[in-house]
Amino acid sequence: MAANNPYQAYQQGAVQTASPGELTLMLYNGCLKFIKLARTGIQEKNIELKNTNLLKAQNIIQELMITLDTNVQVAKSMMAMYDYINQCLIEANTKNDTASLDEAEQYVTEFRDTWKQVVQLHRQQVHGSGGQA
């Protein structure tokens, strides 16, 4: 299957070799991709495109919620934010509300950008500073 599609094979390899931090980053990026596709669905009045992609975005947010260690204080705050993002996605889906979609996208983008910095810092610590001062 994947051997017939080089892009799928590449994606599968990227997921299989990614660190947990990189996987989380991939989830955030996927969520943003699905939000953008859902926005296109709303703008084009394509209910199937909107609904399919908002459900995918919700599934990602729910997966992120499941993986949180709620024994850590910051995770409790993140759980509340993920729940709010999920509610925004539901609102966007049921009411074709682009303002809710914008809000969800903004928060996911902030989480993604912060997480990207964490992954980069971790790489620098593991692999050395790479000549940076």
mmCIF file of N, CA, C and O in Angstrom, residues 32-125:
data_model
loop_
_atom_site.group_PDB
_atom_site.id
_atom_site.type_symbol
_atom_site.label_atom_id
_atom_site.label_comp_id
_atom_site.label_asym_id
_atom_site.label_seq_id
_atom_site.Cartn_x
_atom_site.Cartn_y
_atom_site.Cartn_z
ATOM 1 N N LEU A 32 -4.548 22.510 12.589
ATOM 2 C CA LEU A 32 -4.623 23.779 11.866
ATOM 3 C C LEU A 32 -4.984 23.571 10.398
ATOM 4 O O LEU A 32 -5.763 24.343 9.822
ATOM 5 N N LYS A 33 -4.452 22.525 9.806
ATOM 6 C CA LYS A 33 -4.783 22.199 8.418
ATOM 7 C C LYS A 33 -6.279 21.921 8.280
ATOM 8 O O LYS A 33 -6.941 22.434 7.369
ATOM 9 N N PHE A 34 -6.830 21.142 9.214
ATOM 10 C CA PHE A 34 -8.247 20.802 9.140
ATOM 11 C C PHE A 34 -9.134 22.016 9.414
ATOM 12 O O PHE A 34 -10.205 22.159 8.826
ATOM 13 N N ILE A 35 -8.688 22.914 10.292
ATOM 14 C CA ILE A 35 -9.436 24.149 10.543
ATOM 15 C C ILE A 35 -9.494 24.991 9.276
ATOM 16 O O ILE A 35 -10.548 25.529 8.913
ATOM 17 N N LYS A 36 -8.377 25.096 8.567
ATOM 18 C CA LYS A 36 -8.346 25.879 7.325
ATOM 19 C C LYS A 36 -9.270 25.260 6.263
ATOM 20 O O LYS A 36 -9.989 25.978 5.558
ATOM 21 N N LEU A 37 -9.256 23.936 6.163
ATOM 22 C CA LEU A 37 -10.140 23.272 5.208
ATOM 23 C C LEU A 37 -11.606 23.467 5.595
ATOM 24 O O LEU A 37 -12.467 23.664 4.727
ATOM 25 N N ALA A 38 -11.886 23.438 6.893
ATOM 26 C CA ALA A 38 -13.254 23.666 7.363
ATOM 27 C C ALA A 38 -13.704 25.088 7.034
ATOM 28 O O ALA A 38 -14.860 25.308 6.647
ATOM 29 N N ARG A 39 -12.793 26.049 7.173
ATOM 30 C CA ARG A 39 -13.126 27.439 6.837
ATOM 31 C C ARG A 39 -13.506 27.536 5.358
ATOM 32 O O ARG A 39 -14.474 28.199 4.999
ATOM 33 N N THR A 40 -12.747 26.851 4.515
ATOM 34 C CA THR A 40 -13.078 26.823 3.089
ATOM 35 C C THR A 40 -14.470 26.232 2.889
ATOM 36 O O THR A 40 -15.258 26.754 2.104
ATOM 37 N N GLY A 41 -14.774 25.173 3.632
ATOM 38 C CA GLY A 41 -16.098 24.561 3.545
ATOM 39 C C GLY A 41 -17.206 25.526 3.933
ATOM 40 O O GLY A 41 -18.254 25.577 3.283
ATOM 41 N N ILE A 42 -16.985 26.304 4.985
ATOM 42 C CA ILE A 42 -17.983 27.289 5.409
ATOM 43 C C ILE A 42 -18.140 28.363 4.338
ATOM 44 O O ILE A 42 -19.267 28.709 3.944
ATOM 45 N N GLN A 43 -17.023 28.863 3.827
ATOM 46 C CA GLN A 43 -17.068 29.933 2.825
ATOM 47 C C GLN A 43 -17.741 29.472 1.540
ATOM 48 O O GLN A 43 -18.473 30.241 0.909
ATOM 49 N N GLU A 44 -17.509 28.214 1.172
ATOM 50 C CA GLU A 44 -18.081 27.685 -0.076
ATOM 51 C C GLU A 44 -19.431 27.013 0.143
ATOM 52 O O GLU A 44 -19.991 26.438 -0.785
ATOM 53 N N LYS A 45 -19.929 27.082 1.377
ATOM 54 C CA LYS A 45 -21.191 26.427 1.749
ATOM 55 C C LYS A 45 -21.172 24.929 1.416
ATOM 56 O O LYS A 45 -22.162 24.352 0.999
ATOM 57 N N ASN A 46 -19.986 24.329 1.613
ATOM 58 C CA ASN A 46 -19.795 22.902 1.391
ATOM 59 C C ASN A 46 -19.864 22.229 2.767
ATOM 60 O O ASN A 46 -18.870 22.168 3.496
ATOM 61 N N ILE A 47 -21.045 21.762 3.114
ATOM 62 C CA ILE A 47 -21.297 21.219 4.451
ATOM 63 C C ILE A 47 -20.430 20.006 4.738
ATOM 64 O O ILE A 47 -19.901 19.854 5.838
ATOM 65 N N GLU A 48 -20.264 19.142 3.751
ATOM 66 C CA GLU A 48 -19.459 17.932 3.964
ATOM 67 C C GLU A 48 -18.000 18.274 4.256
ATOM 68 O O GLU A 48 -17.392 17.732 5.180
ATOM 69 N N LEU A 49 -17.427 19.189 3.476
ATOM 70 C CA LEU A 49 -16.033 19.601 3.691
ATOM 71 C C LEU A 49 -15.870 20.212 5.076
ATOM 72 O O LEU A 49 -14.930 19.888 5.803
ATOM 73 N N LYS A 50 -16.796 21.095 5.447
ATOM 74 C CA LYS A 50 -16.745 21.740 6.765
ATOM 75 C C LYS A 50 -16.845 20.701 7.867
ATOM 76 O O LYS A 50 -16.004 20.644 8.762
ATOM 77 N N ASN A 51 -17.863 19.868 7.812
ATOM 78 C CA ASN A 51 -18.122 18.905 8.880
ATOM 79 C C ASN A 51 -17.002 17.880 9.013
ATOM 80 O O ASN A 51 -16.512 17.631 10.119
ATOM 81 N N THR A 52 -16.563 17.320 7.908
ATOM 82 C CA THR A 52 -15.507 16.310 7.937
ATOM 83 C C THR A 52 -14.242 16.855 8.586
ATOM 84 O O THR A 52 -13.642 16.212 9.445
ATOM 85 N N ASN A 53 -13.853 18.058 8.212
ATOM 86 C CA ASN A 53 -12.598 18.613 8.715
ATOM 87 C C ASN A 53 -12.714 19.131 10.140
ATOM 88 O O ASN A 53 -11.751 19.042 10.900
ATOM 89 N N LEU A 54 -13.882 19.630 10.523
ATOM 90 C CA LEU A 54 -14.052 20.033 11.920
ATOM 91 C C LEU A 54 -14.062 18.814 12.842
ATOM 92 O O LEU A 54 -13.523 18.865 13.945
ATOM 93 N N LEU A 55 -14.635 17.722 12.382
ATOM 94 C CA LEU A 55 -14.596 16.493 13.189
ATOM 95 C C LEU A 55 -13.160 15.992 13.337
ATOM 96 O O LEU A 55 -12.765 15.540 14.420
ATOM 97 N N LYS A 56 -12.370 16.092 12.278
ATOM 98 C CA LYS A 56 -10.954 15.698 12.360
ATOM 99 C C LYS A 56 -10.201 16.589 13.344
ATOM 100 O O LYS A 56 -9.400 16.103 14.141
ATOM 101 N N ALA A 57 -10.465 17.894 13.287
ATOM 102 C CA ALA A 57 -9.817 18.823 14.221
ATOM 103 C C ALA A 57 -10.236 18.505 15.658
ATOM 104 O O ALA A 57 -9.398 18.495 16.568
ATOM 105 N N GLN A 58 -11.516 18.229 15.869
ATOM 106 C CA GLN A 58 -12.002 17.859 17.205
ATOM 107 C C GLN A 58 -11.341 16.576 17.692
ATOM 108 O O GLN A 58 -10.974 16.472 18.866
ATOM 109 N N ASN A 59 -11.192 15.611 16.817
ATOM 110 C CA ASN A 59 -10.542 14.355 17.199
ATOM 111 C C ASN A 59 -9.108 14.598 17.656
ATOM 112 O O ASN A 59 -8.638 13.967 18.606
ATOM 113 N N ILE A 60 -8.420 15.499 16.988
ATOM 114 C CA ILE A 60 -7.044 15.813 17.389
ATOM 115 C C ILE A 60 -7.039 16.470 18.758
ATOM 116 O O ILE A 60 -6.240 16.098 19.632
ATOM 117 N N ILE A 61 -7.915 17.434 18.973
ATOM 118 C CA ILE A 61 -7.983 18.100 20.278
ATOM 119 C C ILE A 61 -8.310 17.082 21.360
ATOM 120 O O ILE A 61 -7.698 17.078 22.441
ATOM 121 N N GLN A 62 -9.226 16.174 21.082
ATOM 122 C CA GLN A 62 -9.579 15.148 22.061
ATOM 123 C C GLN A 62 -8.401 14.222 22.338
ATOM 124 O O GLN A 62 -8.177 13.820 23.480
ATOM 125 N N GLU A 63 -7.626 13.902 21.329
ATOM 126 C CA GLU A 63 -6.427 13.073 21.520
ATOM 127 C C GLU A 63 -5.415 13.811 22.395
ATOM 128 O O GLU A 63 -4.800 13.211 23.284
ATOM 129 N N LEU A 64 -5.251 15.102 22.157
ATOM 130 C CA LEU A 64 -4.346 15.894 22.991
ATOM 131 C C LEU A 64 -4.831 15.922 24.441
ATOM 132 O O LEU A 64 -4.024 15.876 25.370
ATOM 133 N N MET A 65 -6.135 15.967 24.639
ATOM 134 C CA MET A 65 -6.704 15.966 25.988
ATOM 135 C C MET A 65 -6.419 14.641 26.701
ATOM 136 O O MET A 65 -6.050 14.625 27.872
ATOM 137 N N ILE A 66 -6.560 13.548 25.974
ATOM 138 C CA ILE A 66 -6.361 12.212 26.545
ATOM 139 C C ILE A 66 -4.921 12.017 27.009
ATOM 140 O O ILE A 66 -4.665 11.356 28.014
ATOM 141 N N THR A 67 -3.986 12.616 26.289
ATOM 142 C CA THR A 67 -2.574 12.379 26.584
ATOM 143 C C THR A 67 -2.016 13.262 27.700
ATOM 144 O O THR A 67 -0.881 13.073 28.110
ATOM 145 N N LEU A 68 -2.812 14.208 28.189
ATOM 146 C CA LEU A 68 -2.325 15.083 29.261
ATOM 147 C C LEU A 68 -2.177 14.331 30.570
ATOM 148 O O LEU A 68 -3.019 13.508 30.929
ATOM 149 N N ASP A 69 -1.120 14.642 31.292
ATOM 150 C CA ASP A 69 -0.915 14.113 32.644
ATOM 151 C C ASP A 69 -1.533 15.118 33.606
ATOM 152 O O ASP A 69 -0.914 16.125 33.949
ATOM 153 N N THR A 70 -2.749 14.848 34.050
ATOM 154 C CA THR A 70 -3.480 15.813 34.865
ATOM 155 C C THR A 70 -2.952 15.906 36.297
ATOM 156 O O THR A 70 -3.498 16.661 37.099
ATOM 157 N N ASN A 71 -1.898 15.172 36.624
ATOM 158 C CA ASN A 71 -1.253 15.332 37.926
ATOM 159 C C ASN A 71 -0.337 16.551 37.947
ATOM 160 O O ASN A 71 0.111 16.981 38.995
ATOM 161 N N VAL A 72 -0.056 17.090 36.763
ATOM 162 C CA VAL A 72 0.796 18.261 36.635
ATOM 163 C C VAL A 72 -0.111 19.485 36.501
ATOM 164 O O VAL A 72 -1.055 19.476 35.706
ATOM 165 N N GLN A 73 0.175 20.527 37.256
ATOM 166 C CA GLN A 73 -0.703 21.704 37.304
ATOM 167 C C GLN A 73 -0.918 22.335 35.927
ATOM 168 O O GLN A 73 -2.042 22.659 35.561
ATOM 169 N N VAL A 74 0.151 22.501 35.160
ATOM 170 C CA VAL A 74 0.004 23.142 33.850
ATOM 171 C C VAL A 74 -0.921 22.320 32.944
ATOM 172 O O VAL A 74 -1.640 22.881 32.117
ATOM 173 N N ALA A 75 -0.940 21.023 33.106
ATOM 174 C CA ALA A 75 -1.806 20.162 32.301
ATOM 175 C C ALA A 75 -3.278 20.439 32.594
ATOM 176 O O ALA A 75 -4.122 20.351 31.694
ATOM 177 N N LYS A 76 -3.586 20.787 33.829
ATOM 178 C CA LYS A 76 -4.974 21.111 34.176
ATOM 179 C C LYS A 76 -5.423 22.368 33.431
ATOM 180 O O LYS A 76 -6.545 22.438 32.935
ATOM 181 N N SER A 77 -4.540 23.347 33.330
ATOM 182 C CA SER A 77 -4.855 24.568 32.582
ATOM 183 C C SER A 77 -4.990 24.262 31.095
ATOM 184 O O SER A 77 -5.884 24.793 30.416
ATOM 185 N N MET A 78 -4.101 23.421 30.595
ATOM 186 C CA MET A 78 -4.172 23.038 29.184
ATOM 187 C C MET A 78 -5.464 22.286 28.896
ATOM 188 O O MET A 78 -6.083 22.492 27.847
ATOM 189 N N MET A 79 -5.883 21.430 29.818
ATOM 190 C CA MET A 79 -7.126 20.675 29.643
ATOM 191 C C MET A 79 -8.299 21.640 29.478
ATOM 192 O O MET A 79 -9.150 21.455 28.597
ATOM 193 N N ALA A 80 -8.348 22.668 30.307
ATOM 194 C CA ALA A 80 -9.427 23.653 30.204
ATOM 195 C C ALA A 80 -9.379 24.367 28.851
ATOM 196 O O ALA A 80 -10.428 24.608 28.226
ATOM 197 N N MET A 81 -8.183 24.693 28.391
ATOM 198 C CA MET A 81 -8.050 25.363 27.094
ATOM 199 C C MET A 81 -8.441 24.437 25.940
ATOM 200 O O MET A 81 -9.115 24.856 25.004
ATOM 201 N N TYR A 82 -8.012 23.178 26.015
ATOM 202 C CA TYR A 82 -8.396 22.219 24.977
ATOM 203 C C TYR A 82 -9.911 22.053 24.942
ATOM 204 O O TYR A 82 -10.515 21.970 23.874
ATOM 205 N N ASP A 83 -10.521 21.999 26.119
ATOM 206 C CA ASP A 83 -11.978 21.868 26.189
ATOM 207 C C ASP A 83 -12.637 23.088 25.537
ATOM 208 O O ASP A 83 -13.605 22.951 24.788
ATOM 209 N N TYR A 84 -12.104 24.268 25.801
ATOM 210 C CA TYR A 84 -12.649 25.487 25.205
ATOM 211 C C TYR A 84 -12.479 25.469 23.679
ATOM 212 O O TYR A 84 -13.410 25.811 22.937
ATOM 213 N N ILE A 85 -11.312 25.062 23.211
ATOM 214 C CA ILE A 85 -11.077 24.960 21.764
ATOM 215 C C ILE A 85 -12.073 23.993 21.142
ATOM 216 O O ILE A 85 -12.658 24.271 20.092
ATOM 217 N N ASN A 86 -12.274 22.860 21.796
ATOM 218 C CA ASN A 86 -13.225 21.866 21.298
ATOM 219 C C ASN A 86 -14.624 22.469 21.195
ATOM 220 O O ASN A 86 -15.337 22.244 20.211
ATOM 221 N N GLN A 87 -15.017 23.240 22.212
ATOM 222 C CA GLN A 87 -16.330 23.896 22.181
ATOM 223 C C GLN A 87 -16.423 24.899 21.028
ATOM 224 O O GLN A 87 -17.469 25.005 20.377
ATOM 225 N N CYS A 88 -15.350 25.619 20.771
ATOM 226 C CA CYS A 88 -15.324 26.553 19.635
ATOM 227 C C CYS A 88 -15.512 25.805 18.317
ATOM 228 O O CYS A 88 -16.243 26.264 17.425
ATOM 229 N N LEU A 89 -14.856 24.655 18.193
ATOM 230 C CA LEU A 89 -14.983 23.853 16.971
ATOM 231 C C LEU A 89 -16.404 23.336 16.795
ATOM 232 O O LEU A 89 -16.947 23.327 15.679
ATOM 233 N N ILE A 90 -17.024 22.917 17.886
ATOM 234 C CA ILE A 90 -18.419 22.449 17.829
ATOM 235 C C ILE A 90 -19.331 23.597 17.405
ATOM 236 O O ILE A 90 -20.202 23.444 16.548
ATOM 237 N N GLU A 91 -19.113 24.759 18.012
ATOM 238 C CA GLU A 91 -19.899 25.957 17.681
ATOM 239 C C GLU A 91 -19.734 26.320 16.204
ATOM 240 O O GLU A 91 -20.706 26.635 15.514
ATOM 241 N N ALA A 92 -18.507 26.277 15.721
ATOM 242 C CA ALA A 92 -18.247 26.585 14.313
ATOM 243 C C ALA A 92 -18.983 25.610 13.405
ATOM 244 O O ALA A 92 -19.529 26.007 12.369
ATOM 245 N N ASN A 93 -19.026 24.347 13.815
ATOM 246 C CA ASN A 93 -19.661 23.316 12.995
ATOM 247 C C ASN A 93 -21.177 23.446 13.005
ATOM 248 O O ASN A 93 -21.819 23.375 11.961
ATOM 249 N N THR A 94 -21.752 23.648 14.165
ATOM 250 C CA THR A 94 -23.218 23.660 14.257
ATOM 251 C C THR A 94 -23.829 24.968 13.760
ATOM 252 O O THR A 94 -24.971 24.973 13.305
ATOM 253 N N LYS A 95 -23.064 26.072 13.844
ATOM 254 C CA LYS A 95 -23.632 27.378 13.479
ATOM 255 C C LYS A 95 -22.938 28.050 12.305
ATOM 256 O O LYS A 95 -23.214 29.219 12.011
ATOM 257 N N ASN A 96 -21.997 27.333 11.660
ATOM 258 C CA ASN A 96 -21.197 27.934 10.578
ATOM 259 C C ASN A 96 -20.577 29.247 11.044
ATOM 260 O O ASN A 96 -20.547 30.234 10.310
ATOM 261 N N ASP A 97 -20.078 29.232 12.253
ATOM 262 C CA ASP A 97 -19.582 30.434 12.913
ATOM 263 C C ASP A 97 -18.079 30.587 12.692
ATOM 264 O O ASP A 97 -17.279 29.920 13.341
ATOM 265 N N THR A 98 -17.712 31.488 11.785
ATOM 266 C CA THR A 98 -16.284 31.674 11.505
ATOM 267 C C THR A 98 -15.563 32.373 12.657
ATOM 268 O O THR A 98 -14.358 32.202 12.805
ATOM 269 N N ALA A 99 -16.287 33.144 13.484
ATOM 270 C CA ALA A 99 -15.633 33.791 14.628
ATOM 271 C C ALA A 99 -15.150 32.732 15.618
ATOM 272 O O ALA A 99 -14.043 32.829 16.156
ATOM 273 N N SER A 100 -15.957 31.703 15.859
ATOM 274 C CA SER A 100 -15.537 30.601 16.735
ATOM 275 C C SER A 100 -14.367 29.847 16.126
ATOM 276 O O SER A 100 -13.445 29.437 16.827
ATOM 277 N N LEU A 101 -14.413 29.676 14.812
ATOM 278 C CA LEU A 101 -13.325 28.991 14.117
ATOM 279 C C LEU A 101 -12.032 29.808 14.220
ATOM 280 O O LEU A 101 -10.961 29.246 14.476
ATOM 281 N N ASP A 102 -12.151 31.130 14.079
ATOM 282 C CA ASP A 102 -10.983 32.007 14.217
ATOM 283 C C ASP A 102 -10.378 31.885 15.613
ATOM 284 O O ASP A 102 -9.155 31.828 15.761
ATOM 285 N N GLU A 103 -11.245 31.849 16.623
ATOM 286 C CA GLU A 103 -10.761 31.759 18.001
ATOM 287 C C GLU A 103 -10.039 30.431 18.240
ATOM 288 O O GLU A 103 -8.951 30.403 18.823
ATOM 289 N N ALA A 104 -10.629 29.336 17.761
ATOM 290 C CA ALA A 104 -9.988 28.028 17.904
ATOM 291 C C ALA A 104 -8.639 28.020 17.190
ATOM 292 O O ALA A 104 -7.638 27.557 17.738
ATOM 293 N N GLU A 105 -8.610 28.570 15.982
ATOM 294 C CA GLU A 105 -7.360 28.602 15.211
ATOM 295 C C GLU A 105 -6.290 29.409 15.936
ATOM 296 O O GLU A 105 -5.118 29.017 15.983
ATOM 297 N N GLN A 106 -6.684 30.519 16.524
ATOM 298 C CA GLN A 106 -5.728 31.363 17.246
ATOM 299 C C GLN A 106 -5.099 30.602 18.407
ATOM 300 O O GLN A 106 -3.875 30.608 18.576
ATOM 301 N N TYR A 107 -5.917 29.913 19.199
ATOM 302 C CA TYR A 107 -5.382 29.180 20.347
ATOM 303 C C TYR A 107 -4.514 28.003 19.910
ATOM 304 O O TYR A 107 -3.453 27.755 20.485
ATOM 305 N N VAL A 108 -4.951 27.271 18.894
ATOM 306 C CA VAL A 108 -4.151 26.137 18.413
ATOM 307 C C VAL A 108 -2.826 26.639 17.858
ATOM 308 O O VAL A 108 -1.777 26.027 18.087
ATOM 309 N N THR A 109 -2.841 27.767 17.165
ATOM 310 C CA THR A 109 -1.607 28.346 16.635
ATOM 311 C C THR A 109 -0.657 28.721 17.772
ATOM 312 O O THR A 109 0.546 28.450 17.698
ATOM 313 N N GLU A 110 -1.191 29.308 18.832
ATOM 314 C CA GLU A 110 -0.351 29.665 19.982
ATOM 315 C C GLU A 110 0.250 28.425 20.638
ATOM 316 O O GLU A 110 1.441 28.399 20.970
ATOM 317 N N PHE A 111 -0.572 27.383 20.821
ATOM 318 C CA PHE A 111 -0.061 26.130 21.377
ATOM 319 C C PHE A 111 1.022 25.551 20.477
ATOM 320 O O PHE A 111 2.079 25.123 20.942
ATOM 321 N N ARG A 112 0.773 25.540 19.169
ATOM 322 C CA ARG A 112 1.728 24.983 18.207
ATOM 323 C C ARG A 112 3.050 25.741 18.244
ATOM 324 O O ARG A 112 4.128 25.148 18.289
ATOM 325 N N ASP A 113 2.954 27.073 18.216
ATOM 326 C CA ASP A 113 4.171 27.888 18.197
ATOM 327 C C ASP A 113 4.988 27.697 19.477
ATOM 328 O O ASP A 113 6.218 27.604 19.430
ATOM 329 N N THR A 114 4.306 27.628 20.611
ATOM 330 C CA THR A 114 4.992 27.387 21.883
ATOM 331 C C THR A 114 5.625 26.002 21.882
ATOM 332 O O THR A 114 6.789 25.832 22.282
ATOM 333 N N TRP A 115 4.875 25.014 21.434
ATOM 334 C CA TRP A 115 5.385 23.640 21.417
ATOM 335 C C TRP A 115 6.578 23.519 20.476
ATOM 336 O O TRP A 115 7.529 22.800 20.757
ATOM 337 N N LYS A 116 6.535 24.235 19.361
ATOM 338 C CA LYS A 116 7.646 24.213 18.406
ATOM 339 C C LYS A 116 8.923 24.716 19.075
ATOM 340 O O LYS A 116 9.996 24.148 18.886
ATOM 341 N N GLN A 117 8.805 25.763 19.889
ATOM 342 C CA GLN A 117 9.967 26.285 20.615
ATOM 343 C C GLN A 117 10.489 25.252 21.609
ATOM 344 O O GLN A 117 11.702 25.084 21.759
ATOM 345 N N VAL A 118 9.580 24.557 22.283
ATOM 346 C CA VAL A 118 9.979 23.518 23.240
ATOM 347 C C VAL A 118 10.759 22.413 22.524
ATOM 348 O O VAL A 118 11.812 21.978 22.993
ATOM 349 N N VAL A 119 10.259 21.964 21.376
ATOM 350 C CA VAL A 119 10.922 20.908 20.605
ATOM 351 C C VAL A 119 12.310 21.376 20.156
ATOM 352 O O VAL A 119 13.284 20.635 20.254
ATOM 353 N N GLN A 120 12.409 22.630 19.706
ATOM 354 C CA GLN A 120 13.702 23.154 19.260
ATOM 355 C C GLN A 120 14.692 23.245 20.422
ATOM 356 O O GLN A 120 15.867 22.896 20.266
ATOM 357 N N LEU A 121 14.227 23.707 21.581
ATOM 358 C CA LEU A 121 15.102 23.770 22.755
ATOM 359 C C LEU A 121 15.573 22.384 23.171
ATOM 360 O O LEU A 121 16.744 22.187 23.514
ATOM 361 N N HIS A 122 14.661 21.429 23.118
ATOM 362 C CA HIS A 122 15.021 20.055 23.476
ATOM 363 C C HIS A 122 16.083 19.507 22.520
ATOM 364 O O HIS A 122 17.041 18.871 22.952
ATOM 365 N N ARG A 123 15.903 19.762 21.228
ATOM 366 C CA ARG A 123 16.896 19.311 20.238
ATOM 367 C C ARG A 123 18.264 19.916 20.533
ATOM 368 O O ARG A 123 19.282 19.236 20.435
ATOM 369 N N GLN A 124 18.278 21.213 20.868
ATOM 370 C CA GLN A 124 19.545 21.870 21.165
ATOM 371 C C GLN A 124 20.207 21.249 22.392
ATOM 372 O O GLN A 124 21.423 21.072 22.417
ATOM 373 N N GLN A 125 19.423 20.909 23.387
ATOM 374 C CA GLN A 125 19.974 20.296 24.588
ATOM 375 C C GLN A 125 20.506 18.903 24.310
ATOM 376 O O GLN A 125 21.562 18.518 24.807
#
